Short mmCIF file of C-alpha atoms and ligand atoms in Angstrom, two decimals:
data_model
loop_
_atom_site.label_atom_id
_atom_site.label_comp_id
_atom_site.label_asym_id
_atom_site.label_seq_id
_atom_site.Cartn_x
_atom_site.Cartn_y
_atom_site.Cartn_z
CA UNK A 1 -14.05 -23.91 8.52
CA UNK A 2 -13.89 -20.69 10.21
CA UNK A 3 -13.74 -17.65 7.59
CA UNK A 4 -11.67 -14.53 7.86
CA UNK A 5 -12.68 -11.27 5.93
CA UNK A 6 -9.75 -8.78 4.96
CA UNK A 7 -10.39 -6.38 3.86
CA UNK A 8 -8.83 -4.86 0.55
CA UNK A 9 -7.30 -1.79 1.75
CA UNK A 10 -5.08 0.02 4.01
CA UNK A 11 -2.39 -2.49 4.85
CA UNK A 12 -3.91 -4.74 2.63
CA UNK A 13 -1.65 -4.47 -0.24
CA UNK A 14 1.65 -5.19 2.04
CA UNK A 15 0.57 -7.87 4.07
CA UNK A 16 -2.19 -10.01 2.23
CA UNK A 17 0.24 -12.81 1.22
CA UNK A 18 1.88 -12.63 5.15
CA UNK A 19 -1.89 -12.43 6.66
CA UNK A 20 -3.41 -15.14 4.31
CA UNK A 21 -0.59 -17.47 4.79
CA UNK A 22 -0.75 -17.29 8.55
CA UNK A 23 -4.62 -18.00 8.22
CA UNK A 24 -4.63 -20.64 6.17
CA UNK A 25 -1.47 -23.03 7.70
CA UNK A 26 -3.97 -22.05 10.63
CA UNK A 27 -6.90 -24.05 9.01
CA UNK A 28 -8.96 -20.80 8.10
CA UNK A 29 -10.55 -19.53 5.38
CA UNK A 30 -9.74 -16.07 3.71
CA UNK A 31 -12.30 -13.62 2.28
CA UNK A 32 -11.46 -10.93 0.62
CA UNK A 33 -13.82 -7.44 0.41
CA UNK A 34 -14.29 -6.76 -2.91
CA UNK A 35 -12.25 -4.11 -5.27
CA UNK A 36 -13.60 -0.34 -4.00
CA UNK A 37 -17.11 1.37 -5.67
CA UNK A 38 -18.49 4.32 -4.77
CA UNK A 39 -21.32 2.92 -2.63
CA UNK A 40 -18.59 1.05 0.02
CA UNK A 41 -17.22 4.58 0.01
CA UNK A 42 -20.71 6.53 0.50
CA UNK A 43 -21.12 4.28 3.40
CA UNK A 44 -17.50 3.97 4.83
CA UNK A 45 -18.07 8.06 4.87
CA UNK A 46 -21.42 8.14 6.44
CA UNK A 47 -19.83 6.03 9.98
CA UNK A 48 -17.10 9.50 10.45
CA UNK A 49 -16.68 12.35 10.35
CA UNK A 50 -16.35 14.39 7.32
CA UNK A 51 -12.66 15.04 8.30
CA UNK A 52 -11.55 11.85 8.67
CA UNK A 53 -8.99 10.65 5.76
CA UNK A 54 -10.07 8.85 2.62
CA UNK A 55 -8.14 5.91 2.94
CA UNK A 56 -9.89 5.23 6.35
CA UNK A 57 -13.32 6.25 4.93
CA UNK A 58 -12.98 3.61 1.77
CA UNK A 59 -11.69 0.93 4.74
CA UNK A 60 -14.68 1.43 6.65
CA UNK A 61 -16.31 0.31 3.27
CA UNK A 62 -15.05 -2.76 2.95
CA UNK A 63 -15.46 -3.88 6.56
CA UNK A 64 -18.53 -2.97 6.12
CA UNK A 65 -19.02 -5.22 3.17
CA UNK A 66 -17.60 -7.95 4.91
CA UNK A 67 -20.48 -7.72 7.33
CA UNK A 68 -22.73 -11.19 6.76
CA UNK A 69 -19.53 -13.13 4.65
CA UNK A 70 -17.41 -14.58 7.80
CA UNK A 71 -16.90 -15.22 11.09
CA UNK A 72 -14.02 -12.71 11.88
CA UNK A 73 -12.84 -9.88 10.80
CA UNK A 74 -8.98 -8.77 10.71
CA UNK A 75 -8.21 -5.64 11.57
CA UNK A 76 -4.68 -5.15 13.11
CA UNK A 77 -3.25 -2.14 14.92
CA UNK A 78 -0.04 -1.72 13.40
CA UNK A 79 2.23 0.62 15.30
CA UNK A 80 5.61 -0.44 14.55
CA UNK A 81 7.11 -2.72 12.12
CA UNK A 82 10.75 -0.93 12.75
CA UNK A 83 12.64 0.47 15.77
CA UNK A 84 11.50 3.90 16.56
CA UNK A 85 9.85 4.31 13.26
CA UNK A 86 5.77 4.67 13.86
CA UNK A 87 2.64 4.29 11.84
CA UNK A 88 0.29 7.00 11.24
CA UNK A 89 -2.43 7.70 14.12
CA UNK A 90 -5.21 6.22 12.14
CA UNK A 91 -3.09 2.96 12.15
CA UNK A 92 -2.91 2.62 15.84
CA UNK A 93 -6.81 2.86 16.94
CA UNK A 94 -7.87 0.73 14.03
CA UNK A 95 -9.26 -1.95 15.66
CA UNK A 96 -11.13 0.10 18.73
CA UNK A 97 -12.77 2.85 15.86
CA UNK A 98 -14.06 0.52 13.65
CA UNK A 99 -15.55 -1.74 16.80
CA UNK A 100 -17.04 1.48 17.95
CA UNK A 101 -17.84 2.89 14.38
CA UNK A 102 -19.54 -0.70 12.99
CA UNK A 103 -21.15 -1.93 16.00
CA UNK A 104 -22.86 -4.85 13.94
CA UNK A 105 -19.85 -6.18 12.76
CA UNK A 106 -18.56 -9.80 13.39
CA UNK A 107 -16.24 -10.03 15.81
CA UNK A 108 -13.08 -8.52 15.25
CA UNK A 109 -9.67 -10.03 15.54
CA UNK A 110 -6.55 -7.65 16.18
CA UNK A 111 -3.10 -8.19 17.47
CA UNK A 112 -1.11 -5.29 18.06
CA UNK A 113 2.52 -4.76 16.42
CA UNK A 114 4.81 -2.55 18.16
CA UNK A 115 8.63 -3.94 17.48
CA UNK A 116 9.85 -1.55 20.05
CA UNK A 117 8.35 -3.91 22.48
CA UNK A 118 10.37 -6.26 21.91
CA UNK A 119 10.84 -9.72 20.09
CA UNK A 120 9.72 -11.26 23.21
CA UNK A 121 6.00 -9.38 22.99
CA UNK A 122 5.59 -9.66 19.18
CA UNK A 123 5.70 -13.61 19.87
CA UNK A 124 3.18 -13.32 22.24
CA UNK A 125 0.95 -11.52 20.49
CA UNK A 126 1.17 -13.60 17.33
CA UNK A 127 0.71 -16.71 19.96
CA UNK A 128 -2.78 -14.90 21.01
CA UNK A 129 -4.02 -14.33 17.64
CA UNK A 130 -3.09 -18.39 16.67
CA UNK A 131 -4.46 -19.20 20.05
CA UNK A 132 -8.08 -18.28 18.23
CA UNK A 133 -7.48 -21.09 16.08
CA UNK A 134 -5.11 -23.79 17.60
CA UNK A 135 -3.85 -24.42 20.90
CA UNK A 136 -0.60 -26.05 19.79
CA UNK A 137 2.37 -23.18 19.99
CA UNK A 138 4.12 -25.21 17.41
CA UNK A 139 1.71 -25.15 14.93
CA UNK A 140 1.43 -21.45 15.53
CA UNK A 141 4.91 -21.37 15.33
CA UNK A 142 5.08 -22.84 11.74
CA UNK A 143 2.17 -20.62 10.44
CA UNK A 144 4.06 -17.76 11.32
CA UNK A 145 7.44 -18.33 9.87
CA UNK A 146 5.59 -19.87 6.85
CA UNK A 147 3.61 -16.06 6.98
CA UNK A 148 7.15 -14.55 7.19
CA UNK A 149 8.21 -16.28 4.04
CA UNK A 150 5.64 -15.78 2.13
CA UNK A 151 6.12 -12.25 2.95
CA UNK A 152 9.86 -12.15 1.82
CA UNK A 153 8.82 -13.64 -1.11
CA UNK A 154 6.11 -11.04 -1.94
CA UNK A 155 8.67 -8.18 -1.37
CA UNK A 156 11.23 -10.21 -3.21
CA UNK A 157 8.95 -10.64 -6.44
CA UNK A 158 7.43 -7.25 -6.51
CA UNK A 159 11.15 -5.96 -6.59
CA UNK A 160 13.05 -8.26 -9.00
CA UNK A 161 10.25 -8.49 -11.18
CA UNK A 162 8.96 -4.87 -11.48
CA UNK A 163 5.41 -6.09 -10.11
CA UNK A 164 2.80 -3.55 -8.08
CA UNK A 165 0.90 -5.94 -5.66
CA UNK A 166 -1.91 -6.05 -7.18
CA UNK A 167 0.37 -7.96 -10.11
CA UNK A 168 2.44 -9.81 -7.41
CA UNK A 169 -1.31 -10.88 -5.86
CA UNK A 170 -2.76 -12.19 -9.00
CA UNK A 171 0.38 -14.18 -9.74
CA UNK A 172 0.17 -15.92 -5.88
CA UNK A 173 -0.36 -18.99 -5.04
CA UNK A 174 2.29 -20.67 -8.01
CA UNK A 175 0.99 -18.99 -11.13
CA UNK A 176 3.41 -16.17 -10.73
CA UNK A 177 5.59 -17.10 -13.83
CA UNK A 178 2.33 -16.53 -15.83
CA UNK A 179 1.79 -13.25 -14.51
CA UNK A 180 5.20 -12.65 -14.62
CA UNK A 181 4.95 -13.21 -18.83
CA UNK A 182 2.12 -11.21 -18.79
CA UNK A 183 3.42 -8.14 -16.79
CA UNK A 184 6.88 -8.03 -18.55
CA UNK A 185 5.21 -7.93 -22.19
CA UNK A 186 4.34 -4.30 -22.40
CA UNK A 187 2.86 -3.92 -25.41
CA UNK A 188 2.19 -0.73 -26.30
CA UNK A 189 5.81 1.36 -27.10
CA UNK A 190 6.91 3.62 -24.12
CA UNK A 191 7.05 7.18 -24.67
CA UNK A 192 8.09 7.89 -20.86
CA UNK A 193 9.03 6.66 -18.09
CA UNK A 194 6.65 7.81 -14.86
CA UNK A 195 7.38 6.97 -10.88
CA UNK A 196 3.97 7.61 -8.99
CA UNK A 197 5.12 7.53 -5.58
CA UNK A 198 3.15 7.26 -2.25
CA UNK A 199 1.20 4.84 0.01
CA UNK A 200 -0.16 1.33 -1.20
CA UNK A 201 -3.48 2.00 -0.46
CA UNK A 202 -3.86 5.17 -3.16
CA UNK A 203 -1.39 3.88 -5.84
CA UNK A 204 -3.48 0.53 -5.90
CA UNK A 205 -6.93 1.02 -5.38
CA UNK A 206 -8.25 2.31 -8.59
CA UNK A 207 -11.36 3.65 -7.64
CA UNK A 208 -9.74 6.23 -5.46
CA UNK A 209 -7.32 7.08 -7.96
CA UNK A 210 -9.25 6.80 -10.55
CA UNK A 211 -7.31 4.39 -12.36
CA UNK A 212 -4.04 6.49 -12.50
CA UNK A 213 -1.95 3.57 -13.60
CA UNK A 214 -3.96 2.30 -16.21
CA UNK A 215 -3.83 5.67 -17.72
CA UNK A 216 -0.43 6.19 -17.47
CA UNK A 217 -0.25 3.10 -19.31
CA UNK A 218 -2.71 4.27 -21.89
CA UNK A 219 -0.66 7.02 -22.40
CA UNK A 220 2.42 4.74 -23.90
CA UNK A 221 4.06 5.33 -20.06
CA UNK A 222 6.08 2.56 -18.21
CA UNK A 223 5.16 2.79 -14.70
CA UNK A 224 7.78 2.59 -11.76
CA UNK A 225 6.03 1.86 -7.92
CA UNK A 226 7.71 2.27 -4.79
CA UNK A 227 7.42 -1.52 -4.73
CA UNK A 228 10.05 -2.25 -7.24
CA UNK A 229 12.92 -1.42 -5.01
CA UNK A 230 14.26 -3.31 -2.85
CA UNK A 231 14.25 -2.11 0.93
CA UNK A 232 18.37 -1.25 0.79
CA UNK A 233 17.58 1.02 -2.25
CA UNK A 234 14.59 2.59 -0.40
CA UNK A 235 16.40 2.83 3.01
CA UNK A 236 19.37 4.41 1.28
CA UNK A 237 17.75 6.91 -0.60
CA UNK A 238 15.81 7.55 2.63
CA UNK A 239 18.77 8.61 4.56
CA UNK A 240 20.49 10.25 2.14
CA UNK A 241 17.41 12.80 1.90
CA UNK A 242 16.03 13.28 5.74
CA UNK A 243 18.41 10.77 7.50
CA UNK A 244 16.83 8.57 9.67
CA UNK A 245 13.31 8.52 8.90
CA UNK A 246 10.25 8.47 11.72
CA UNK A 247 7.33 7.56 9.85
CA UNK A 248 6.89 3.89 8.52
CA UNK A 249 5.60 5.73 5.33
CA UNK A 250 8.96 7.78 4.81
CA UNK A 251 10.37 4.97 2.55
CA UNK A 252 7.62 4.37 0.00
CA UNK A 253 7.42 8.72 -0.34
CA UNK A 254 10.23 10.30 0.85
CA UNK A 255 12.68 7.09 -0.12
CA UNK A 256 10.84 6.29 -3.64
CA UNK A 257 10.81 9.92 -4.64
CA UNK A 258 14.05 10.64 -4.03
CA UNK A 259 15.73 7.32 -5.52
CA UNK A 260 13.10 7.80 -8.89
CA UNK A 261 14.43 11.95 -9.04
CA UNK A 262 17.67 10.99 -9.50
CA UNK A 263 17.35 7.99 -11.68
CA UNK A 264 15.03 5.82 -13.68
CA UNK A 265 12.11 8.11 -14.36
CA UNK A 266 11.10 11.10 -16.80
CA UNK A 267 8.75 12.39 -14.41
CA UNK A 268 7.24 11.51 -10.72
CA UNK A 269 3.92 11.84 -9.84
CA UNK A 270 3.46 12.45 -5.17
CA UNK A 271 -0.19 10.82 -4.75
CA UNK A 272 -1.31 12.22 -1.42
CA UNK A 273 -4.81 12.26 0.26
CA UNK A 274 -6.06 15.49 1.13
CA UNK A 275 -5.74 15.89 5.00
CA UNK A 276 -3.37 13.73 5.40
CA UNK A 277 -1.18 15.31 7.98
CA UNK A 278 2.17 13.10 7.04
CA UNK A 279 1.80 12.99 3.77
CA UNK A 280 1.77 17.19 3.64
CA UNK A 281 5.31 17.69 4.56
CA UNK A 282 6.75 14.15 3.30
CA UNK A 283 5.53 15.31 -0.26
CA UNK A 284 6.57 19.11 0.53
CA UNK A 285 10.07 17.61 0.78
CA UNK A 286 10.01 15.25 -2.27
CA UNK A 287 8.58 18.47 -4.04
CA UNK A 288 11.56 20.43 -2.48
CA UNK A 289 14.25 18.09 -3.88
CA UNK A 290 12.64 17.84 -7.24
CA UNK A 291 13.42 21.96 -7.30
CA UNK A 292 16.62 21.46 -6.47
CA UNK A 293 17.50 19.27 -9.18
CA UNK A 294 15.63 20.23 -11.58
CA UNK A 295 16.64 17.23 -13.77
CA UNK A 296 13.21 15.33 -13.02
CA UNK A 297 8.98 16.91 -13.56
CA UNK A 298 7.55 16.59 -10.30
CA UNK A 299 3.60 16.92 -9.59
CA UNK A 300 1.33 16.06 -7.01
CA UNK A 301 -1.77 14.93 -7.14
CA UNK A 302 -4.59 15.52 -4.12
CA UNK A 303 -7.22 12.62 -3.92
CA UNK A 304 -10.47 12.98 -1.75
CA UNK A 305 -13.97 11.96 -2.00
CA UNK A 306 -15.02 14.43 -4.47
CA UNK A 307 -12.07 14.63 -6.61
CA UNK A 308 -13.89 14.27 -10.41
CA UNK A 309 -12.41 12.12 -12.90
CA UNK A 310 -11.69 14.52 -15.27
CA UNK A 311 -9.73 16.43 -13.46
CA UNK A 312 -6.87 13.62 -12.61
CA UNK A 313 -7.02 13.10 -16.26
CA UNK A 314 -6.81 16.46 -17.42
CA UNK A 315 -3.54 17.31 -14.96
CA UNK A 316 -1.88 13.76 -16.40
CA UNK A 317 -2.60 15.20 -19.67
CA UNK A 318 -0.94 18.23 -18.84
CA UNK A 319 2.14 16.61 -17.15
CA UNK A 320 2.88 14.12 -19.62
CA UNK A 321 2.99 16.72 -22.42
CA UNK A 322 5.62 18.75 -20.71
CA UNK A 323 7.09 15.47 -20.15
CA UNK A 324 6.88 14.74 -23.83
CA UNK A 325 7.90 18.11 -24.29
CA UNK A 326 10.93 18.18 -22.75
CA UNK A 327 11.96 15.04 -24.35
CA UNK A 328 11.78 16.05 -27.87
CA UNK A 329 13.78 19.57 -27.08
CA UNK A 330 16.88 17.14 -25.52
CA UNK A 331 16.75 14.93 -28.19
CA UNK A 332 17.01 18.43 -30.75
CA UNK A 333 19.68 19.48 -28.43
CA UNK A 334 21.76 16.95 -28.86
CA UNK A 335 21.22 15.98 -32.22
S1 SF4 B 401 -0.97 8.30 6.59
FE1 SF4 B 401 -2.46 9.88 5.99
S2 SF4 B 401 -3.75 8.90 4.44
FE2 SF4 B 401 -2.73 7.28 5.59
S3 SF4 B 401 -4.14 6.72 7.22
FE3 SF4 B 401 -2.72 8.26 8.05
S4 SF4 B 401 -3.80 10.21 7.75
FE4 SF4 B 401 -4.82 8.69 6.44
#
């Protein structure tokens, strides 16, 4: 059986239910890289430059701990998944740097995704990529509407279940209702209520956030994730802050933050990586509207390769006193 490595970042934690579905009805075999440690970092670093982003550095990683465990690796170039909305730079070379980056690597198998092409061009390329495996276009047919559905599916649980996908991941393939138990039985009693907005691939991974959620949680917090909205609520709060949005990313910052500002959420915490050219002026303008209505605590928080441990925990300390804080002052005032 011919063996696929993904690996666990980047668009990972969107599309692993969509990619792995498509695989398997295919007749493959998925492998996943392993969760994030500092060495797959150290040596996702040493293939680029010092400048590059950490999200690409800790991808670099995991390809290259994929290296040896299949026969393929997938690495897509996802430009486009919405009309005249665009992915980041990074996004678009993916396949092409890390070919020229990891020259030992197995080969690599991309299909590029650009839905301003046209329906007509997404087919094909999705035809090429199950050519790889099958040269019936029915069969590829059925492996991609079964990837499509699995896809809605993900979206649909993470949102009317209150799931991140990590949660939504475990629960797959027909054990959700277990994980579903286990995820809505918070047991510790909430003190607030905290939205951490900002891409999948640094709300998720815990090494590079250093396990932001899990503190939160610690910390008697119920966490809200871009995630558990549905794509109306994002897209709405979307246009009512910047109108129509350019980036693909808009949604899960711009969208999440302003929808979590205005209701659900005590305080909202913009995770960003540092050098991140979008993510600058999306969270600028998250940060902006939090001013404005000064109803919601906003903060940001920076990640890069050398941020230290203590220093994400001692700004959430800070944060969710004032949080705390502020709570106990509008419960005086009214009482
Ligand atoms: S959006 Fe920012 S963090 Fe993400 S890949 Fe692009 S530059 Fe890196």
């Amino acid at each position: 059986m011919i063996r696929i490595g993904i690996p666990r970042a980047l668009l990972y934690y969107q599309y692993y239910p969509t990619w792995k579905t498509f695989f398997e009805a295919l007749g493959a075999e998925v492998v996943v890289s392993p969760p994030t440690t500092q060495a797959m970092l150290s040596e996702g670093s040493s293939r680029v430059v010092a400048d590059t982003c950490l999200p690409v550095k800790v991808f670099l990683g995991h390809i290259l701990s994929l290296v040896k465990k299949c026969d393929y690796v997938f690495v897509p170039a996802v430009r486009s998944v919405k009309r005249k909305v665009y992915n980041c730079s990074k996004f678009l070379g993916l396949p092409d740097m890390t070919k020229a980056v990891i020259p030992e690597l197995p080969p690599i198998l991309d299909i590029d995704i650009d839905i301003n092409r046209g329906k007509r061009e997404l087919y094909q390329a999705i035809y090429k990529l199950g050519r790889r495996f099958t040269w019936n276009p029915f069969k590829v047919r059925q492996a991609s509407m079964a990837a499509w559905q699995a896809h809605l599916d993900y979206r649909q649980l993470m949102s009317s279940h209150g799931l991140t996908p990590p949660q939504a991941i475990e629960g797959m393939p027909g054990t959700a209702e277990t994980q579903l138990e286990k995820h809505s039985n918070h047991p510790i009693p909430i003190q607030a209520t905290i939205a951490i907005i900002g891409h999948p691939y640094l709300l998720y991974d815990e090494f590079t956030n250093h396990r932001l959620i899990y503190r939160l949680e610690q910390a008697h917090s119920k966490v809200l994730t871009p995630e558990m909205l549905t794509t109306e609520e994002l897209g709405s709060a979307t246009t009512r802050l910047v109108g129509k949005a350019y980036w693909t990313y808009e949604e899960e910052v711009i969208g999440a933050g302003e929808h979590y500002l205005k209701s659900g959420a005590d305080g909202v915490i913009g995770v960003m990586a540092f050098g991140c050219g979008p993510d600058s002026v999306m969270m600028n303008m998250v940060r902006q509207q939090a001013n404005r209505l000064g109803t919601t605590a906003f903060m940001s928080l920076t990640l890069e390769e050398h941020t230290a441990e203590a220093g994400v925990v001692t700004r959430l300390e800070a944060f969710l006193d004032m949080i705390h804080r502020r709570k106990r002052r509008q419960v005086a005032v009214c009482a």
